[in-house]
Each structure stands twice: as structure tokens, then as C-alpha cells.
Amino acid sequence: MKILIPVKRVADYNVKVRVKADGSGVDLANVKMSMNPFDEIAIEEAVRLKEAGIATEVIAVSCGVAACQETLRTAMAIGADRGILVETDVDLQPLAVAKLLKALCDKEQPQLVICGKQAIDDDANQTGQMLAALQNWPQATFASKVVLADGKATVTREIDGGLETLQITLPAVVSTDLRLNEPRYATLPNIMKAKKKPLDTVKPADLGIDVTPRLTTLKVAEPAKRSAGITVADVAELVNKLKNEAKVI
């Protein structure tokens, strides 16, 4: 079984993101970048399936600028067998990424695509679903447990009311939730080995995909700053402030 894992290069989750002065976007100059945390979970799950003898090859894919090679090397240090970079300077949107992944799926013929449920930069939560629709494959989102057997995947997924269990036929798309696993740290020997693993680079045009943005960002702004809380003497004062100052009652 061949598993394909999309990984995205995003601003590290520990970084405080700042908006550009002109409001055109987020300032990423000199900002530490890393792999999207949900994608780390996806890579870990694929590597565990390979270690269990269920998967034979794990392919990491990233779409974006040349620096995404670092993200792919990290994925290979965790355990991916090889990487594919779809290199472009265009600001990719979820539909464009889904189309690129579809083209790679048509070429590589994986039996399973495991992706993070969303990226922490845009929080779109769209790419996996779009890929499943384009491929006409079954999908299971927000997975907290995945079991593969007899050409089917049994997926426990997290929903508002608790847990739901689905059985889908492979090939399929699965998106990961936080509780699926705990990603391992890449060890120094594996980081060194990852430098020798194959990494192919292609362009969107090589795959026959137009990645021109369909949406335009008009303005980016930080949330309004919240004022400090106050202590009230009694319930009457609280009601008075809620009614006359906050005007919520």
C-alpha cells in the first residue's frame, strides 16, 4: 500500500503573528517556519502503518516555495520514504492545492491520502474534502483512530456529539485530528538519513494545473484589543454595567 501525505510549511505555532502595516497580509519576514502540526500527525500515522507492515511506501508532498524542501526533509526524517515538491511562488489557495494533489494522485496511484484536518495559518479545513471530491473518493475527516484491513479503513472521528465510526473503501482520503497520535521527534541519525532520500521537484505547469488565485484578500487586521476586567461590588452594580455600559441586556 502506498500512502501520500501532504505537508504544509507554516509559521511556527509558538510565533506571535503580526499583520503588515498596510494590512495586505501577515508579516513573515524573519519568522520561524515549521511543518503544520496536523500534518506531523498525518506523517506519524503513515509511518506507524508502515512499521506495522500495512503500508509499503510513504510519500510526502508539499506545494509552495523552494524553502518547503526543509519541511519535506523533516517529514522524511520522521519516516517518509521520499518527497515531492510542487514549486511555485504563487500564494496557493485550497482548491489549487487540491487540484495539484489530484494530479499527483493520478500519477502516483496511492491507496490512501492522510492529511492534516487544517493548516494553522489559514484554518481553511478545505483541502482534504476538495481532494476527495475531485477524486470521487470516500473521505473520513477529524480522525482520532484509523484501522486498515481488507481494503477498507475503519475510522473513528470526532464530532460535536462525541465519536462516530465510519468504514470506507480504499482508495480514500482521511484527515487527522489532534488525538490520533503523538508525533515522534526526528532523531539526528534520521535527519542525516533524510538528506539522502529522493526529493523530486515539479512545477504546477508540469502537472497541467492552473494555480492562479480565485479569491482576493482585501484586508487583514488584528482582532480588537480587549479592555481589562473590573471587580463589581454586588449583583446590582453588575446588572447596571451590563445594561448601561456593555448594553448586552
PDB file of C-alpha atoms in Angstrom, residues 7-19 25-40 62-63 65 67-68 70-71 91 118-123:
ATOM      1  CA  VAL A   7       2.575  18.687   4.366  1.00  0.00           C
ATOM      2  CA  LYS A   8       2.460  22.466   4.592  1.00  0.00           C
ATOM      3  CA  ARG A   9       5.114  24.973   5.656  1.00  0.00           C
ATOM      4  CA  VAL A  10       3.579  27.450   8.102  1.00  0.00           C
ATOM      5  CA  ALA A  11       4.668  29.962  10.720  1.00  0.00           C
ATOM      6  CA  ASP A  12       5.685  28.056  13.854  1.00  0.00           C
ATOM      7  CA  TYR A  13       2.846  27.739  16.357  1.00  0.00           C
ATOM      8  CA  ASN A  14       4.964  29.412  19.049  1.00  0.00           C
ATOM      9  CA  VAL A  15       5.387  32.584  16.968  1.00  0.00           C
ATOM     10  CA  LYS A  16       3.161  35.610  17.610  1.00  0.00           C
ATOM     11  CA  VAL A  17       1.880  36.501  14.165  1.00  0.00           C
ATOM     12  CA  ARG A  18       1.842  40.194  13.217  1.00  0.00           C
ATOM     13  CA  VAL A  19      -0.121  41.938  10.488  1.00  0.00           C
ATOM     14  CA  GLY A  25      -1.305  40.261   4.863  1.00  0.00           C
ATOM     15  CA  VAL A  26       0.735  38.653   7.617  1.00  0.00           C
ATOM     16  CA  ASP A  27       4.378  39.654   8.119  1.00  0.00           C
ATOM     17  CA  LEU A  28       6.503  36.512   7.673  1.00  0.00           C
ATOM     18  CA  ALA A  29       9.873  38.278   7.424  1.00  0.00           C
ATOM     19  CA  ASN A  30      12.429  36.603   9.731  1.00  0.00           C
ATOM     20  CA  VAL A  31       9.672  34.412  11.206  1.00  0.00           C
ATOM     21  CA  LYS A  32      10.469  30.822  12.197  1.00  0.00           C
ATOM     22  CA  MET A  33       8.673  28.383   9.890  1.00  0.00           C
ATOM     23  CA  SER A  34       7.853  24.742  10.570  1.00  0.00           C
ATOM     24  CA  MET A  35       5.602  21.886   9.488  1.00  0.00           C
ATOM     25  CA  ASN A  36       1.892  22.303  10.150  1.00  0.00           C
ATOM     26  CA  PRO A  37       1.228  20.368  13.418  1.00  0.00           C
ATOM     27  CA  PHE A  38      -1.741  18.446  11.996  1.00  0.00           C
ATOM     28  CA  ASP A  39       0.469  17.310   9.096  1.00  0.00           C
ATOM     29  CA  GLU A  40       3.029  15.985  11.591  1.00  0.00           C
ATOM     30  CA  SER A  62       4.478  19.933  -0.283  1.00  0.00           C
ATOM     31  CA  CYS A  63       3.262  22.758  -2.511  1.00  0.00           C
ATOM     32  CA  VAL A  65       8.209  27.983  -2.434  1.00  0.00           C
ATOM     33  CA  ALA A  67      12.046  26.585   1.157  1.00  0.00           C
ATOM     34  CA  CYS A  68       9.332  23.907   1.505  1.00  0.00           C
ATOM     35  CA  GLU A  70      13.039  21.859   4.573  1.00  0.00           C
ATOM     36  CA  THR A  71       9.533  20.747   5.533  1.00  0.00           C
ATOM     37  CA  ASP A  91       0.036  32.190  -2.991  1.00  0.00           C
ATOM     38  CA  GLN A 118      -6.449  22.097   8.631  1.00  0.00           C
ATOM     39  CA  ALA A 119      -3.404  24.351   8.496  1.00  0.00           C
ATOM     40  CA  ILE A 120      -2.818  26.691  11.418  1.00  0.00           C
ATOM     41  CA  ASP A 121      -2.157  29.693   9.160  1.00  0.00           C
ATOM     42  CA  ASP A 122      -5.456  29.977   7.256  1.00  0.00           C
ATOM     43  CA  ASP A 123      -7.549  27.413   9.216  1.00  0.00           C
TER      44      ASP A 123
END
